[in-house]
Amino acid sequence: QKEVEQDPGPLSVPEGAIVSLNCTYSNSAFQYFMWYRQYSRKGPELLMYTYSSGNKEDGRFTAQVDKSSKYISLFIRDSQPSDSATYLCAMEGGTYKYIFGTGTRLKVLA
Amino acid sequence: SAVISQKPSRDICQRGTSLTIQCQVDSQVTMMFWYRQQPGQSLTLIATANQGSEATYESGFVIDKFPISRPNLTFSTLTVSNMSPEDSSIYLCSVEGRSDEKLFFGSGTQLSVL
């Protein structure tokens, strides 16, 4: 079993839709959770960063962590074509140790 | 956040040759990390580079294949040696944030080996 599972997609949604991206993990020791956005031929860009269970909001983006279920989500409200990218979840599992999901490819259709 | 410049951004190389990727950070950092991102797979850590000492390699990666230099606190290079088509991938340089556990990435090097 992989430490982090993420549906690769692709996920296609119409412009303006609410997008839900998810990851599950197996190691209860993970403390920090991150979401990255990666455009084609670019490096991952840090979008959201959370430590505890609960929600964290930044503009159109909301990161949600449920440690009891080992489940994290990223919600994108009012999705735009410019949100089309691959979204990676990541977890910090020790000093200098980061575990990444495989990424979900999102396409927002105009 | 850190600003990380990586070059080249992409290259097409012949089998058996070597390519050196450069990574420059806009601030001094203790550790620099090199990752590989293969299509459909999660990011895989190749090695951790600490200034003034030899890099620490992850399982499956060896120094002869991926030699790393770390001459100062803002710069590192990764060489992909004796390349084969299986080395075709995106290579990413990264650093941690100064005060917390966030990882920042360079723009990546898209390598294709023919």
PDB file of C-alpha atoms in Angstrom:
ATOM      1  CA  GLN A   1       0.000   0.000   0.000  1.00  0.00           C
ATOM      2  CA  LYS A   2       1.330   3.424  -0.943  1.00  0.00           C
ATOM      3  CA  GLU A   3       1.759   5.911   1.873  1.00  0.00           C
ATOM      4  CA  VAL A   4      -0.225   8.499  -0.065  1.00  0.00           C
ATOM      5  CA  GLU A   5      -2.975   7.768  -2.578  1.00  0.00           C
ATOM      6  CA  GLN A   6      -4.283  10.323  -5.032  1.00  0.00           C
ATOM      7  CA  ASP A   7      -6.619   9.823  -7.957  1.00  0.00           C
ATOM      8  CA  PRO A   8      -4.689  10.791 -11.112  1.00  0.00           C
ATOM      9  CA  GLY A   9      -7.758  11.995 -12.976  1.00  0.00           C
ATOM     10  CA  PRO A  10      -8.064  13.661 -15.377  1.00  0.00           C
ATOM     11  CA  LEU A  11     -10.873  15.660 -13.865  1.00  0.00           C
ATOM     12  CA  SER A  12     -12.787  17.923 -16.234  1.00  0.00           C
ATOM     13  CA  VAL A  13     -15.182  20.554 -14.893  1.00  0.00           C
ATOM     14  CA  PRO A  14     -16.990  23.547 -16.382  1.00  0.00           C
ATOM     15  CA  GLU A  15     -15.834  27.027 -15.517  1.00  0.00           C
ATOM     16  CA  GLY A  16     -17.339  28.241 -12.245  1.00  0.00           C
ATOM     17  CA  ALA A  17     -17.713  24.763 -10.743  1.00  0.00           C
ATOM     18  CA  ILE A  18     -16.510  23.798  -7.294  1.00  0.00           C
ATOM     19  CA  VAL A  19     -13.631  21.368  -7.550  1.00  0.00           C
ATOM     20  CA  SER A  20     -12.802  18.804  -4.897  1.00  0.00           C
ATOM     21  CA  LEU A  21      -9.382  17.147  -4.919  1.00  0.00           C
ATOM     22  CA  ASN A  22      -8.506  14.478  -2.379  1.00  0.00           C
ATOM     23  CA  CYS A  23      -5.720  12.374  -0.942  1.00  0.00           C
ATOM     24  CA  THR A  24      -5.682   9.582   1.577  1.00  0.00           C
ATOM     25  CA  TYR A  25      -2.686   8.528   3.587  1.00  0.00           C
ATOM     26  CA  SER A  26      -1.746   5.627   5.789  1.00  0.00           C
ATOM     27  CA  ASN A  27       0.795   7.018   8.249  1.00  0.00           C
ATOM     28  CA  SER A  28      -0.799   8.661  11.263  1.00  0.00           C
ATOM     29  CA  ALA A  29       2.544  10.306  12.108  1.00  0.00           C
ATOM     30  CA  PHE A  30       2.174  12.821   9.265  1.00  0.00           C
ATOM     31  CA  GLN A  31       1.821  16.288  10.772  1.00  0.00           C
ATOM     32  CA  TYR A  32       2.065  18.806   7.952  1.00  0.00           C
ATOM     33  CA  PHE A  33       0.030  18.741   4.785  1.00  0.00           C
ATOM     34  CA  MET A  34       0.584  20.667   1.597  1.00  0.00           C
ATOM     35  CA  TRP A  35      -1.036  21.182  -1.757  1.00  0.00           C
ATOM     36  CA  TYR A  36       0.983  22.108  -4.814  1.00  0.00           C
ATOM     37  CA  ARG A  37      -0.138  23.281  -8.221  1.00  0.00           C
ATOM     38  CA  GLN A  38       1.997  22.328 -11.191  1.00  0.00           C
ATOM     39  CA  TYR A  39       1.512  23.761 -14.635  1.00  0.00           C
ATOM     40  CA  SER A  40       2.846  21.886 -17.623  1.00  0.00           C
ATOM     41  CA  ARG A  41       6.650  22.105 -17.894  1.00  0.00           C
ATOM     42  CA  LYS A  42       6.919  23.993 -14.604  1.00  0.00           C
ATOM     43  CA  GLY A  43       7.958  23.110 -11.078  1.00  0.00           C
ATOM     44  CA  PRO A  44       5.357  22.579  -8.336  1.00  0.00           C
ATOM     45  CA  GLU A  45       4.126  25.777  -6.693  1.00  0.00           C
ATOM     46  CA  LEU A  46       3.059  25.681  -3.040  1.00  0.00           C
ATOM     47  CA  LEU A  47      -0.642  26.571  -2.764  1.00  0.00           C
ATOM     48  CA  MET A  48      -1.750  25.653   0.714  1.00  0.00           C
ATOM     49  CA  TYR A  49      -0.111  24.448   3.878  1.00  0.00           C
ATOM     50  CA  THR A  50      -1.865  23.131   6.978  1.00  0.00           C
ATOM     51  CA  TYR A  51      -0.787  21.609  10.229  1.00  0.00           C
ATOM     52  CA  SER A  52      -3.851  20.585  12.169  1.00  0.00           C
ATOM     53  CA  SER A  53      -7.189  19.045  11.395  1.00  0.00           C
ATOM     54  CA  GLY A  54      -9.848  21.435  10.152  1.00  0.00           C
ATOM     55  CA  ASN A  55     -10.147  23.943   7.360  1.00  0.00           C
ATOM     56  CA  LYS A  56      -7.849  26.642   6.070  1.00  0.00           C
ATOM     57  CA  GLU A  57      -9.032  29.143   3.520  1.00  0.00           C
ATOM     58  CA  ASP A  58      -7.070  31.327   1.103  1.00  0.00           C
ATOM     59  CA  GLY A  59      -9.128  33.145  -1.483  1.00  0.00           C
ATOM     60  CA  ARG A  60     -10.873  30.588  -3.679  1.00  0.00           C
ATOM     61  CA  PHE A  61      -8.933  27.723  -2.138  1.00  0.00           C
ATOM     62  CA  THR A  62      -9.815  25.745   0.992  1.00  0.00           C
ATOM     63  CA  ALA A  63      -7.649  22.998   2.414  1.00  0.00           C
ATOM     64  CA  GLN A  64      -9.270  20.488   4.707  1.00  0.00           C
ATOM     65  CA  VAL A  65      -7.560  17.908   6.899  1.00  0.00           C
ATOM     66  CA  ASP A  66      -9.271  15.033   8.689  1.00  0.00           C
ATOM     67  CA  LYS A  67      -6.584  13.242  10.655  1.00  0.00           C
ATOM     68  CA  SER A  68      -8.998  10.720  12.129  1.00  0.00           C
ATOM     69  CA  SER A  69      -9.859   9.501   8.622  1.00  0.00           C
ATOM     70  CA  LYS A  70      -6.373  10.182   7.212  1.00  0.00           C
ATOM     71  CA  TYR A  71      -7.956  12.198   4.458  1.00  0.00           C
ATOM     72  CA  ILE A  72      -7.125  15.621   3.043  1.00  0.00           C
ATOM     73  CA  SER A  73      -8.969  17.723   0.502  1.00  0.00           C
ATOM     74  CA  LEU A  74      -8.466  20.842  -1.560  1.00  0.00           C
ATOM     75  CA  PHE A  75     -11.545  22.734  -2.694  1.00  0.00           C
ATOM     76  CA  ILE A  76     -11.444  25.302  -5.472  1.00  0.00           C
ATOM     77  CA  ARG A  77     -14.443  27.611  -5.705  1.00  0.00           C
ATOM     78  CA  ASP A  78     -15.470  29.399  -8.873  1.00  0.00           C
ATOM     79  CA  SER A  79     -12.932  27.443 -10.878  1.00  0.00           C
ATOM     80  CA  GLN A  80     -11.256  29.193 -13.803  1.00  0.00           C
ATOM     81  CA  PRO A  81      -9.537  27.879 -16.944  1.00  0.00           C
ATOM     82  CA  SER A  82      -6.298  29.185 -15.413  1.00  0.00           C
ATOM     83  CA  ASP A  83      -6.751  26.618 -12.625  1.00  0.00           C
ATOM     84  CA  SER A  84      -6.122  23.869 -15.174  1.00  0.00           C
ATOM     85  CA  ALA A  85      -3.023  22.133 -13.874  1.00  0.00           C
ATOM     86  CA  THR A  86      -1.882  19.085 -11.944  1.00  0.00           C
ATOM     87  CA  TYR A  87      -2.460  19.276  -8.193  1.00  0.00           C
ATOM     88  CA  LEU A  88      -0.143  17.376  -5.890  1.00  0.00           C
ATOM     89  CA  CYS A  89      -0.746  16.630  -2.252  1.00  0.00           C
ATOM     90  CA  ALA A  90       2.263  16.234   0.012  1.00  0.00           C
ATOM     91  CA  MET A  91       2.938  15.340   3.620  1.00  0.00           C
ATOM     92  CA  GLU A  92       5.852  15.942   5.882  1.00  0.00           C
ATOM     93  CA  GLY A  93       6.799  12.663   7.469  1.00  0.00           C
ATOM     94  CA  GLY A  94       9.968  13.473   9.360  1.00  0.00           C
ATOM     95  CA  THR A  95      13.027  15.647   9.045  1.00  0.00           C
ATOM     96  CA  TYR A  96      13.537  16.449   5.367  1.00  0.00           C
ATOM     97  CA  LYS A  97      11.131  13.668   4.453  1.00  0.00           C
ATOM     98  CA  TYR A  98       8.221  14.598   2.195  1.00  0.00           C
ATOM     99  CA  ILE A  99       5.804  12.124   0.660  1.00  0.00           C
ATOM    100  CA  PHE A 100       3.953  13.161  -2.478  1.00  0.00           C
ATOM    101  CA  GLY A 101       0.842  11.949  -4.194  1.00  0.00           C
ATOM    102  CA  THR A 102       1.015  11.207  -7.898  1.00  0.00           C
ATOM    103  CA  GLY A 103      -1.044  14.287  -8.696  1.00  0.00           C
ATOM    104  CA  THR A 104      -4.533  14.881 -10.084  1.00  0.00           C
ATOM    105  CA  ARG A 105      -4.803  16.482 -13.494  1.00  0.00           C
ATOM    106  CA  LEU A 106      -7.539  19.124 -13.562  1.00  0.00           C
ATOM    107  CA  LYS A 107      -9.015  20.717 -16.640  1.00  0.00           C
ATOM    108  CA  VAL A 108     -11.443  23.616 -16.286  1.00  0.00           C
ATOM    109  CA  LEU A 109     -13.426  24.119 -19.457  1.00  0.00           C
ATOM    110  CA  ALA A 110     -14.356  27.638 -20.564  1.00  0.00           C
TER     111      ALA A 110
ATOM    112  CA  SER B   1       9.279  31.786   0.274  1.00  0.00           C
ATOM    113  CA  ALA B   2      12.493  31.114  -1.618  1.00  0.00           C
ATOM    114  CA  VAL B   3      13.176  31.997  -5.235  1.00  0.00           C
ATOM    115  CA  ILE B   4      14.892  29.095  -6.961  1.00  0.00           C
ATOM    116  CA  SER B   5      16.399  29.369 -10.430  1.00  0.00           C
ATOM    117  CA  GLN B   6      17.119  26.180 -12.278  1.00  0.00           C
ATOM    118  CA  LYS B   7      18.753  25.639 -15.638  1.00  0.00           C
ATOM    119  CA  PRO B   8      18.563  24.381 -18.226  1.00  0.00           C
ATOM    120  CA  SER B   9      14.775  24.324 -18.342  1.00  0.00           C
ATOM    121  CA  ARG B  10      14.862  21.497 -20.834  1.00  0.00           C
ATOM    122  CA  ASP B  11      17.312  19.509 -22.889  1.00  0.00           C
ATOM    123  CA  ILE B  12      17.392  16.664 -25.350  1.00  0.00           C
ATOM    124  CA  CYS B  13      20.458  14.478 -24.937  1.00  0.00           C
ATOM    125  CA  GLN B  14      22.031  11.492 -26.590  1.00  0.00           C
ATOM    126  CA  ARG B  15      22.394   8.184 -24.853  1.00  0.00           C
ATOM    127  CA  GLY B  16      25.703   7.819 -23.015  1.00  0.00           C
ATOM    128  CA  THR B  17      26.275  11.532 -22.462  1.00  0.00           C
ATOM    129  CA  SER B  18      25.993  13.519 -19.223  1.00  0.00           C
ATOM    130  CA  LEU B  19      24.029  16.617 -18.295  1.00  0.00           C
ATOM    131  CA  THR B  20      24.657  18.981 -15.401  1.00  0.00           C
ATOM    132  CA  ILE B  21      21.684  20.845 -13.941  1.00  0.00           C
ATOM    133  CA  GLN B  22      22.279  24.013 -11.968  1.00  0.00           C
ATOM    134  CA  CYS B  23      20.212  25.336  -9.079  1.00  0.00           C
ATOM    135  CA  GLN B  24      20.577  28.826  -7.578  1.00  0.00           C
ATOM    136  CA  VAL B  25      18.642  30.029  -4.509  1.00  0.00           C
ATOM    137  CA  ASP B  26      18.133  33.686  -3.595  1.00  0.00           C
ATOM    138  CA  SER B  27      19.009  33.104   0.068  1.00  0.00           C
ATOM    139  CA  GLN B  28      21.352  30.920   2.055  1.00  0.00           C
ATOM    140  CA  VAL B  29      19.925  27.505   2.877  1.00  0.00           C
ATOM    141  CA  THR B  30      21.362  24.598   4.780  1.00  0.00           C
ATOM    142  CA  MET B  31      19.862  21.781   2.753  1.00  0.00           C
ATOM    143  CA  MET B  32      19.047  21.510  -0.913  1.00  0.00           C
ATOM    144  CA  PHE B  33      17.103  18.598  -2.325  1.00  0.00           C
ATOM    145  CA  TRP B  34      17.034  17.010  -5.745  1.00  0.00           C
ATOM    146  CA  TYR B  35      13.892  15.237  -6.910  1.00  0.00           C
ATOM    147  CA  ARG B  36      12.913  13.276  -9.986  1.00  0.00           C
ATOM    148  CA  GLN B  37       9.407  13.348 -11.398  1.00  0.00           C
ATOM    149  CA  GLN B  38       8.613  10.620 -13.877  1.00  0.00           C
ATOM    150  CA  PRO B  39       5.359  10.623 -15.841  1.00  0.00           C
ATOM    151  CA  GLY B  40       2.453   9.317 -13.785  1.00  0.00           C
ATOM    152  CA  GLN B  41       4.588   8.900 -10.688  1.00  0.00           C
ATOM    153  CA  SER B  42       5.020  10.872  -7.511  1.00  0.00           C
ATOM    154  CA  LEU B  43       8.085  12.977  -6.850  1.00  0.00           C
ATOM    155  CA  THR B  44      11.014  10.851  -5.782  1.00  0.00           C
ATOM    156  CA  LEU B  45      13.859  12.234  -3.696  1.00  0.00           C
ATOM    157  CA  ILE B  46      17.234  11.536  -5.294  1.00  0.00           C
ATOM    158  CA  ALA B  47      19.512  13.068  -2.688  1.00  0.00           C
ATOM    159  CA  THR B  48      19.956  15.739  -0.057  1.00  0.00           C
ATOM    160  CA  ALA B  49      22.858  18.142  -0.488  1.00  0.00           C
ATOM    161  CA  ASN B  50      24.419  19.808   2.532  1.00  0.00           C
ATOM    162  CA  GLN B  51      27.089  22.432   2.003  1.00  0.00           C
ATOM    163  CA  GLY B  52      30.548  21.193   2.870  1.00  0.00           C
ATOM    164  CA  SER B  53      29.767  17.502   2.959  1.00  0.00           C
ATOM    165  CA  GLU B  54      28.910  14.698   0.601  1.00  0.00           C
ATOM    166  CA  ALA B  55      25.325  14.401  -0.528  1.00  0.00           C
ATOM    167  CA  THR B  56      23.100  11.785   1.047  1.00  0.00           C
ATOM    168  CA  TYR B  57      21.474   9.524  -1.532  1.00  0.00           C
ATOM    169  CA  GLU B  58      18.164   7.726  -1.275  1.00  0.00           C
ATOM    170  CA  SER B  59      17.750   4.055  -1.918  1.00  0.00           C
ATOM    171  CA  GLY B  60      18.067   3.322  -5.621  1.00  0.00           C
ATOM    172  CA  PHE B  61      20.247   6.335  -6.399  1.00  0.00           C
ATOM    173  CA  VAL B  62      24.045   6.295  -6.417  1.00  0.00           C
ATOM    174  CA  ILE B  63      26.716   8.948  -6.559  1.00  0.00           C
ATOM    175  CA  ASP B  64      28.339   7.582  -9.713  1.00  0.00           C
ATOM    176  CA  LYS B  65      25.110   8.054 -11.628  1.00  0.00           C
ATOM    177  CA  PHE B  66      23.959  11.304  -9.988  1.00  0.00           C
ATOM    178  CA  PRO B  67      26.981  13.216  -8.687  1.00  0.00           C
ATOM    179  CA  ILE B  68      26.037  16.354  -6.780  1.00  0.00           C
ATOM    180  CA  SER B  69      28.053  19.413  -5.901  1.00  0.00           C
ATOM    181  CA  ARG B  70      27.231  21.938  -3.176  1.00  0.00           C
ATOM    182  CA  PRO B  71      30.014  24.527  -3.201  1.00  0.00           C
ATOM    183  CA  ASN B  72      28.184  27.152  -1.128  1.00  0.00           C
ATOM    184  CA  LEU B  73      24.915  27.880   0.679  1.00  0.00           C
ATOM    185  CA  THR B  74      23.053  29.163  -2.386  1.00  0.00           C
ATOM    186  CA  PHE B  75      24.090  26.848  -5.214  1.00  0.00           C
ATOM    187  CA  SER B  76      24.056  23.180  -6.172  1.00  0.00           C
ATOM    188  CA  THR B  77      24.441  21.051  -9.284  1.00  0.00           C
ATOM    189  CA  LEU B  78      23.117  17.621 -10.170  1.00  0.00           C
ATOM    190  CA  THR B  79      24.745  15.656 -12.967  1.00  0.00           C
ATOM    191  CA  VAL B  80      22.914  12.847 -14.711  1.00  0.00           C
ATOM    192  CA  SER B  81      25.719  10.623 -15.982  1.00  0.00           C
ATOM    193  CA  ASN B  82      25.901   8.102 -18.809  1.00  0.00           C
ATOM    194  CA  MET B  83      22.290   8.763 -19.674  1.00  0.00           C
ATOM    195  CA  SER B  84      19.820   6.240 -21.031  1.00  0.00           C
ATOM    196  CA  PRO B  85      16.214   6.758 -22.175  1.00  0.00           C
ATOM    197  CA  GLU B  86      15.086   5.617 -18.714  1.00  0.00           C
ATOM    198  CA  ASP B  87      16.569   8.841 -17.320  1.00  0.00           C
ATOM    199  CA  SER B  88      14.049  10.903 -19.278  1.00  0.00           C
ATOM    200  CA  SER B  89      12.221  12.778 -16.571  1.00  0.00           C
ATOM    201  CA  ILE B  90      11.738  16.112 -14.884  1.00  0.00           C
ATOM    202  CA  TYR B  91      14.464  16.935 -12.374  1.00  0.00           C
ATOM    203  CA  LEU B  92      13.626  19.394  -9.623  1.00  0.00           C
ATOM    204  CA  CYS B  93      15.709  21.327  -7.158  1.00  0.00           C
ATOM    205  CA  SER B  94      14.048  22.268  -3.861  1.00  0.00           C
ATOM    206  CA  VAL B  95      14.681  23.895  -0.505  1.00  0.00           C
ATOM    207  CA  GLU B  96      12.793  24.140   2.753  1.00  0.00           C
ATOM    208  CA  GLY B  97      11.335  27.383   4.022  1.00  0.00           C
ATOM    209  CA  ARG B  98      13.379  29.196   6.635  1.00  0.00           C
ATOM    210  CA  SER B  99      11.166  28.717   9.616  1.00  0.00           C
ATOM    211  CA  ASP B 100       8.789  25.889   8.888  1.00  0.00           C
ATOM    212  CA  GLU B 101       8.240  22.675   7.067  1.00  0.00           C
ATOM    213  CA  LYS B 102       7.399  23.876   3.613  1.00  0.00           C
ATOM    214  CA  LEU B 103       9.169  22.727   0.516  1.00  0.00           C
ATOM    215  CA  PHE B 104       9.744  25.092  -2.397  1.00  0.00           C
ATOM    216  CA  PHE B 105      10.711  24.030  -5.896  1.00  0.00           C
ATOM    217  CA  GLY B 106      12.607  25.378  -8.825  1.00  0.00           C
ATOM    218  CA  SER B 107      11.037  25.466 -12.271  1.00  0.00           C
ATOM    219  CA  GLY B 108      12.427  22.056 -13.155  1.00  0.00           C
ATOM    220  CA  THR B 109      14.544  20.585 -15.945  1.00  0.00           C
ATOM    221  CA  GLN B 110      12.723  18.511 -18.527  1.00  0.00           C
ATOM    222  CA  LEU B 111      15.226  15.936 -19.770  1.00  0.00           C
ATOM    223  CA  SER B 112      14.677  13.735 -22.793  1.00  0.00           C
ATOM    224  CA  VAL B 113      17.254  11.082 -23.660  1.00  0.00           C
ATOM    225  CA  LEU B 114      17.257   9.638 -27.152  1.00  0.00           C
TER     226      LEU B 114
END
